[in-house]
C-alpha cells in the first residue's frame, strides 16, 4: 500500500508539473492576444471616445458657467461668422492686387490713357475702380477739375464704407466679452458665499472652492472670446486703412504732374537767379557784374 501510495504520489507531481507547463504554454499566448485585442479595441474606439469626452467636458463647462457662458459662446459664433464673411469679401475685392492699379497709373502718366483704362477696368480692386472713374473724368474737358475730384472722392468713400461694414459689431463683441465674463464671475462669487452662509458652522472648503472656480470660468471664457476678436479686428482695419491711403495716393497722381520728371523751360538752363535785397533792389554784386556790358554798349 505504501509503495502504491508512493508511486501514485510520485506520479501525481509529474502530471501536475506537465499540466502546469502545458497550462503556462497554452495560456501565455492567449493572454498576449487578449491584451493585444484589448489594445486594438482601445485604439479603434479612441477617437470616438475622445470626441465624446470633449463634448461631455464642454457640456459640463456650459452647465457650470450658466447663461453667461452660453451668451459668450453665441457671441463667439457670431464673431467667427463675421470674420469669415469679411475675408471672403476682401478676397472677392482683390485687396491684395496692388500691381494692377500702379501699372495702370504708370500707363496713364506715360500718355496712354486708353491702355490704362483697359488695364484698370480688368481688375476688381477698389483702387483700380476709382482710377477708372478718375481717368474718365479727366477725359471730359468740359467738367471742372474740382467737380471731377469731388465725384471720385465720393465714389471711393462708398467703396471704403462697404469694406468697413460689420466692423462695429466686432468691436462691440471684443469690448463686451470681458465685461460679460466679469459679470458672470461676480454672480458666481455671490452664489458661492450664499452657499457658504447657508452651511453655517459646518463649513466645507469644497463648497467655496467649487463656487470660486465656477465663477472664474466665465472670466476665462470672456477673455478667450475677446482676445482673438480684437486681434482680427485690428488686422482687418489695418488692411482697409492701407487701401484708403493707396486710393488717395493714386487719385492725387491722376490730377497732378510728376515733378521728378519735370524739365526747366527753354532758355533757363544754367541761368542763376537774380540777387535782390530785402527791399526788392538788386545787390551791388549784380550791378557790378553788368557794368562791363554797359560800358561796352556806350
GROMACS .gro file of C-alpha atoms in nm:
model
  298
    1UNK     CA    1   0.000   0.000   0.000
    2UNK     CA    2   0.282   0.239   0.085
    3UNK     CA    3   0.462   0.157  -0.236
    4UNK     CA    4   0.147   0.214  -0.436
    5UNK     CA    5   0.084   0.529  -0.246
    6UNK     CA    6   0.440   0.643  -0.307
    7UNK     CA    7   0.420   0.558  -0.670
    8UNK     CA    8   0.099   0.750  -0.701
    9UNK     CA    9   0.242   1.039  -0.505
   10UNK     CA   10   0.547   1.040  -0.733
   11UNK     CA   11   0.339   1.028  -1.045
   12UNK     CA   12   0.096   1.297  -0.946
   13UNK     CA   13   0.357   1.576  -0.916
   14UNK     CA   14   0.497   1.483  -1.255
   15UNK     CA   15   0.150   1.505  -1.411
   16UNK     CA   16   0.082   1.823  -1.222
   17UNK     CA   17   0.408   1.969  -1.348
   18UNK     CA   18   0.328   1.870  -1.702
   19UNK     CA   19  -0.019   2.013  -1.665
   20UNK     CA   20   0.122   2.334  -1.523
   21UNK     CA   21   0.373   2.363  -1.804
   22UNK     CA   22   0.105   2.295  -2.056
   23UNK     CA   23  -0.119   2.544  -1.891
   24UNK     CA   24   0.156   2.803  -1.894
   25UNK     CA   25   0.247   2.725  -2.252
   26UNK     CA   26  -0.113   2.733  -2.364
   27UNK     CA   27  -0.236   3.036  -2.172
   28UNK     CA   28   0.056   3.273  -2.227
   29UNK     CA   29  -0.007   3.327  -2.598
   30UNK     CA   30  -0.377   3.357  -2.536
   31UNK     CA   31  -0.320   3.618  -2.271
   32UNK     CA   32  -0.096   3.817  -2.508
   33UNK     CA   33  -0.353   3.801  -2.781
   34UNK     CA   34  -0.617   3.911  -2.539
   35UNK     CA   35  -0.413   4.216  -2.438
   36UNK     CA   36  -0.339   4.297  -2.799
   37UNK     CA   37  -0.707   4.265  -2.881
   38UNK     CA   38  -0.796   4.496  -2.597
   39UNK     CA   39  -0.537   4.747  -2.713
   40UNK     CA   40  -0.667   4.722  -3.069
   41UNK     CA   41  -1.019   4.779  -2.943
   42UNK     CA   42  -0.898   5.077  -2.743
   43UNK     CA   43  -0.721   5.224  -3.044
   44UNK     CA   44  -1.021   5.168  -3.261
   45UNK     CA   45  -1.250   5.337  -3.012
   46UNK     CA   46  -1.003   5.610  -2.915
   47UNK     CA   47  -1.119   5.894  -3.145
   48UNK     CA   48  -1.485   5.834  -3.070
   49UNK     CA   49  -1.413   5.824  -2.700
   50UNK     CA   50  -1.205   6.141  -2.729
   51UNK     CA   51  -1.485   6.326  -2.907
   52UNK     CA   52  -1.740   6.206  -2.657
   53UNK     CA   53  -1.513   6.314  -2.372
   54UNK     CA   54  -1.463   6.658  -2.524
   55UNK     CA   55  -1.835   6.702  -2.580
   56UNK     CA   56  -1.905   6.592  -2.224
   57UNK     CA   57  -1.645   6.833  -2.089
   58UNK     CA   58  -1.785   7.120  -2.295
   59UNK     CA   59  -2.133   7.042  -2.166
   60UNK     CA   60  -2.007   7.042  -1.808
   61UNK     CA   61  -1.835   7.378  -1.864
   62UNK     CA   62  -2.156   7.517  -2.011
   63UNK     CA   63  -2.357   7.395  -1.715
   64UNK     CA   64  -2.102   7.530  -1.466
   65UNK     CA   65  -2.081   7.871  -1.635
   66UNK     CA   66  -2.453   7.913  -1.670
   67UNK     CA   67  -2.624   8.155  -1.908
   68UNK     CA   68  -2.325   8.390  -1.921
   69UNK     CA   69  -2.106   8.125  -2.085
   70UNK     CA   70  -2.389   8.043  -2.326
   71UNK     CA   71  -2.408   8.409  -2.428
   72UNK     CA   72  -2.032   8.424  -2.474
   73UNK     CA   73  -2.033   8.113  -2.691
   74UNK     CA   74  -2.308   8.266  -2.903
   75UNK     CA   75  -2.105   8.586  -2.944
   76UNK     CA   76  -1.801   8.385  -3.046
   77UNK     CA   77  -2.001   8.212  -3.320
   78UNK     CA   78  -2.129   8.549  -3.445
   79UNK     CA   79  -1.777   8.695  -3.447
   80UNK     CA   80  -1.641   8.396  -3.637
   81UNK     CA   81  -1.915   8.427  -3.897
   82UNK     CA   82  -1.843   8.800  -3.945
   83UNK     CA   83  -1.469   8.740  -3.985
   84UNK     CA   84  -1.526   8.467  -4.244
   85UNK     CA   85  -1.762   8.693  -4.441
   86UNK     CA   86  -1.512   8.980  -4.436
   87UNK     CA   87  -1.230   8.755  -4.552
   88UNK     CA   88  -1.448   8.636  -4.840
   89UNK     CA   89  -1.536   8.998  -4.925
   90UNK     CA   90  -1.172   9.103  -4.924
   91UNK     CA   91  -1.083   8.808  -5.145
   92UNK     CA   92  -1.355   8.894  -5.396
   93UNK     CA   93  -1.245   9.259  -5.400
   94UNK     CA   94  -0.883   9.157  -5.467
   95UNK     CA   95  -0.740   9.384  -5.200
   96UNK     CA   96  -0.402   9.219  -5.236
   97UNK     CA   97  -0.377   9.316  -5.604
   98UNK     CA   98  -0.164   9.630  -5.576
   99UNK     CA   99   0.027   9.592  -5.902
  100UNK     CA  100  -0.264   9.644  -6.141
  101UNK     CA  101  -0.356   9.998  -6.024
  102UNK     CA  102   0.010  10.100  -6.021
  103UNK     CA  103   0.059   9.965  -6.371
  104UNK     CA  104  -0.250  10.147  -6.499
  105UNK     CA  105  -0.135  10.470  -6.336
  106UNK     CA  106   0.207  10.439  -6.496
  107UNK     CA  107   0.046  10.395  -6.838
  108UNK     CA  108  -0.176  10.697  -6.786
  109UNK     CA  109   0.110  10.922  -6.680
  110UNK     CA  110   0.309  10.796  -6.978
  111UNK     CA  111   0.042  10.936  -7.212
  112UNK     CA  112  -0.152  10.613  -7.279
  113UNK     CA  113  -0.498  10.666  -7.124
  114UNK     CA  114  -0.671  10.402  -7.336
  115UNK     CA  115  -0.428  10.130  -7.229
  116UNK     CA  116  -0.452  10.248  -6.869
  117UNK     CA  117  -0.831  10.220  -6.877
  118UNK     CA  118  -0.812   9.869  -7.023
  119UNK     CA  119  -0.573   9.751  -6.752
  120UNK     CA  120  -0.763   9.913  -6.463
  121UNK     CA  121  -1.107   9.801  -6.582
  122UNK     CA  122  -0.996   9.437  -6.583
  123UNK     CA  123  -0.939   9.439  -6.205
  124UNK     CA  124  -1.195   9.432  -5.923
  125UNK     CA  125  -0.961   9.612  -5.687
  126UNK     CA  126  -1.126   9.926  -5.539
  127UNK     CA  127  -0.820  10.137  -5.623
  128UNK     CA  128  -0.846  10.030  -5.986
  129UNK     CA  129  -1.218  10.116  -5.990
  130UNK     CA  130  -1.150  10.463  -5.854
  131UNK     CA  131  -0.870  10.507  -6.105
  132UNK     CA  132  -1.108  10.427  -6.392
  133UNK     CA  133  -1.353  10.687  -6.261
  134UNK     CA  134  -1.077  10.949  -6.233
  135UNK     CA  135  -0.937  10.886  -6.583
  136UNK     CA  136  -1.283  10.905  -6.739
  137UNK     CA  137  -1.349  11.229  -6.554
  138UNK     CA  138  -1.022  11.383  -6.669
  139UNK     CA  139  -1.106  11.290  -7.028
  140UNK     CA  140  -1.416  11.512  -7.016
  141UNK     CA  141  -1.265  11.854  -7.063
  142UNK     CA  142  -1.598  12.033  -7.014
  143UNK     CA  143  -1.608  11.928  -6.648
  144UNK     CA  144  -1.413  12.133  -6.393
  145UNK     CA  145  -1.132  11.953  -6.217
  146UNK     CA  146  -1.280  12.027  -5.875
  147UNK     CA  147  -1.608  11.860  -5.971
  148UNK     CA  148  -1.429  11.552  -6.104
  149UNK     CA  149  -1.219  11.516  -5.790
  150UNK     CA  150  -1.524  11.554  -5.568
  151UNK     CA  151  -1.707  11.279  -5.754
  152UNK     CA  152  -1.405  11.049  -5.741
  153UNK     CA  153  -1.365  11.105  -5.368
  154UNK     CA  154  -1.735  11.033  -5.313
  155UNK     CA  155  -1.713  10.709  -5.509
  156UNK     CA  156  -1.402  10.597  -5.322
  157UNK     CA  157  -1.569  10.675  -4.988
  158UNK     CA  158  -1.862  10.450  -5.079
  159UNK     CA  159  -1.626  10.163  -5.159
  160UNK     CA  160  -1.437  10.206  -4.831
  161UNK     CA  161  -1.760  10.223  -4.633
  162UNK     CA  162  -1.869   9.891  -4.783
  163UNK     CA  163  -1.539   9.734  -4.682
  164UNK     CA  164  -1.571   9.871  -4.327
  165UNK     CA  165  -1.913   9.714  -4.285
  166UNK     CA  166  -1.966   9.491  -3.979
  167UNK     CA  167  -1.657   9.627  -3.807
  168UNK     CA  168  -1.870   9.783  -3.534
  169UNK     CA  169  -2.027   9.450  -3.424
  170UNK     CA  170  -1.679   9.301  -3.393
  171UNK     CA  171  -1.571   9.598  -3.185
  172UNK     CA  172  -1.875   9.558  -2.960
  173UNK     CA  173  -1.808   9.185  -2.912
  174UNK     CA  174  -1.442   9.248  -2.833
  175UNK     CA  175  -1.536   9.508  -2.571
  176UNK     CA  176  -1.838   9.331  -2.426
  177UNK     CA  177  -1.698   8.979  -2.384
  178UNK     CA  178  -1.460   9.060  -2.093
  179UNK     CA  179  -1.733   9.257  -1.918
  180UNK     CA  180  -1.974   8.966  -1.951
  181UNK     CA  181  -1.710   8.732  -1.812
  182UNK     CA  182  -1.652   8.961  -1.515
  183UNK     CA  183  -2.025   8.988  -1.461
  184UNK     CA  184  -2.055   8.610  -1.453
  185UNK     CA  185  -1.767   8.592  -1.204
  186UNK     CA  186  -1.939   8.837  -0.970
  187UNK     CA  187  -2.263   8.638  -0.987
  188UNK     CA  188  -2.073   8.315  -0.921
  189UNK     CA  189  -1.894   8.462  -0.619
  190UNK     CA  190  -2.224   8.583  -0.477
  191UNK     CA  191  -2.372   8.235  -0.516
  192UNK     CA  192  -2.064   8.073  -0.356
  193UNK     CA  193  -2.078   8.296  -0.050
  194UNK     CA  194  -2.452   8.238  -0.017
  195UNK     CA  195  -2.389   7.863  -0.003
  196UNK     CA  196  -2.114   7.923   0.249
  197UNK     CA  197  -2.351   8.124   0.466
  198UNK     CA  198  -2.619   7.857   0.448
  199UNK     CA  199  -2.368   7.595   0.562
  200UNK     CA  200  -2.334   7.774   0.895
  201UNK     CA  201  -2.089   7.612   1.135
  202UNK     CA  202  -2.046   7.307   0.912
  203UNK     CA  203  -1.829   7.483   0.661
  204UNK     CA  204  -1.698   7.265   0.380
  205UNK     CA  205  -1.399   7.417   0.194
  206UNK     CA  206  -1.504   7.233  -0.120
  207UNK     CA  207  -1.820   7.442  -0.136
  208UNK     CA  208  -1.623   7.766  -0.151
  209UNK     CA  209  -1.353   7.637  -0.384
  210UNK     CA  210  -1.606   7.484  -0.622
  211UNK     CA  211  -1.803   7.808  -0.636
  212UNK     CA  212  -1.488   8.014  -0.698
  213UNK     CA  213  -1.360   7.809  -0.993
  214UNK     CA  214  -1.705   7.807  -1.149
  215UNK     CA  215  -1.717   8.186  -1.109
  216UNK     CA  216  -1.372   8.238  -1.259
  217UNK     CA  217  -1.468   8.018  -1.553
  218UNK     CA  218  -1.683   8.293  -1.703
  219UNK     CA  219  -1.394   8.540  -1.692
  220UNK     CA  220  -1.168   8.293  -1.870
  221UNK     CA  221  -1.428   8.232  -2.141
  222UNK     CA  222  -1.484   8.605  -2.184
  223UNK     CA  223  -1.114   8.673  -2.233
  224UNK     CA  224  -1.081   8.376  -2.469
  225UNK     CA  225  -1.356   8.526  -2.686
  226UNK     CA  226  -1.236   8.888  -2.671
  227UNK     CA  227  -0.865   8.849  -2.746
  228UNK     CA  228  -0.885   8.687  -3.094
  229UNK     CA  229  -1.173   8.916  -3.191
  230UNK     CA  230  -0.969   9.227  -3.109
  231UNK     CA  231  -0.664   9.096  -3.296
  232UNK     CA  232  -0.865   9.011  -3.609
  233UNK     CA  233  -1.050   9.343  -3.597
  234UNK     CA  234  -0.725   9.542  -3.587
  235UNK     CA  235  -0.587   9.340  -3.877
  236UNK     CA  236  -0.898   9.400  -4.089
  237UNK     CA  237  -0.900   9.771  -4.010
  238UNK     CA  238  -0.533   9.799  -4.100
  239UNK     CA  239  -0.597   9.648  -4.443
  240UNK     CA  240  -0.879   9.895  -4.511
  241UNK     CA  241  -0.670  10.191  -4.391
  242UNK     CA  242  -0.385  10.088  -4.618
  243UNK     CA  243  -0.627  10.063  -4.909
  244UNK     CA  244  -0.765  10.411  -4.833
  245UNK     CA  245  -0.414  10.558  -4.833
  246UNK     CA  246  -0.328  10.392  -5.163
  247UNK     CA  247  -0.655  10.509  -5.315
  248UNK     CA  248  -0.589  10.868  -5.215
  249UNK     CA  249  -0.234  10.849  -5.349
  250UNK     CA  250  -0.339  10.713  -5.688
  251UNK     CA  251  -0.620  10.964  -5.735
  252UNK     CA  252  -0.392  11.253  -5.644
  253UNK     CA  253  -0.136  11.142  -5.902
  254UNK     CA  254  -0.404  11.145  -6.172
  255UNK     CA  255  -0.466  11.518  -6.117
  256UNK     CA  256  -0.102  11.620  -6.067
  257UNK     CA  257   0.225  11.603  -6.256
  258UNK     CA  258   0.535  11.407  -6.170
  259UNK     CA  259   0.775  11.678  -6.055
  260UNK     CA  260   1.071  11.444  -6.059
  261UNK     CA  261   1.046  11.427  -6.439
  262UNK     CA  262   0.975  11.798  -6.495
  263UNK     CA  263   1.227  11.982  -6.715
  264UNK     CA  264   1.320  12.352  -6.690
  265UNK     CA  265   1.180  12.585  -6.952
  266UNK     CA  266   1.381  12.665  -7.260
  267UNK     CA  267   1.638  12.940  -7.212
  268UNK     CA  268   1.655  12.898  -6.835
  269UNK     CA  269   1.918  12.622  -6.818
  270UNK     CA  270   2.224  12.734  -6.627
  271UNK     CA  271   2.084  13.081  -6.553
  272UNK     CA  272   2.144  13.191  -6.195
  273UNK     CA  273   1.865  13.372  -6.015
  274UNK     CA  274   1.900  13.744  -5.972
  275UNK     CA  275   2.024  13.852  -5.635
  276UNK     CA  276   1.792  14.102  -5.474
  277UNK     CA  277   1.789  14.271  -5.140
  278UNK     CA  278   1.505  14.253  -4.892
  279UNK     CA  279   1.356  14.571  -5.037
  280UNK     CA  280   1.345  14.430  -5.387
  281UNK     CA  281   1.656  14.612  -5.515
  282UNK     CA  282   1.946  14.434  -5.683
  283UNK     CA  283   2.257  14.377  -5.484
  284UNK     CA  284   2.587  14.552  -5.559
  285UNK     CA  285   2.736  14.232  -5.696
  286UNK     CA  286   2.465  14.209  -5.960
  287UNK     CA  287   2.519  14.573  -6.062
  288UNK     CA  288   2.895  14.531  -6.078
  289UNK     CA  289   2.860  14.223  -6.300
  290UNK     CA  290   2.662  14.428  -6.555
  291UNK     CA  291   2.900  14.724  -6.553
  292UNK     CA  292   3.137  14.594  -6.826
  293UNK     CA  293   2.842  14.524  -7.057
  294UNK     CA  294   2.706  14.875  -7.004
  295UNK     CA  295   3.045  15.031  -7.072
  296UNK     CA  296   3.085  14.825  -7.390
  297UNK     CA  297   2.743  14.930  -7.511
  298UNK     CA  298   2.819  15.304  -7.499
   0.00000   0.00000   0.00000
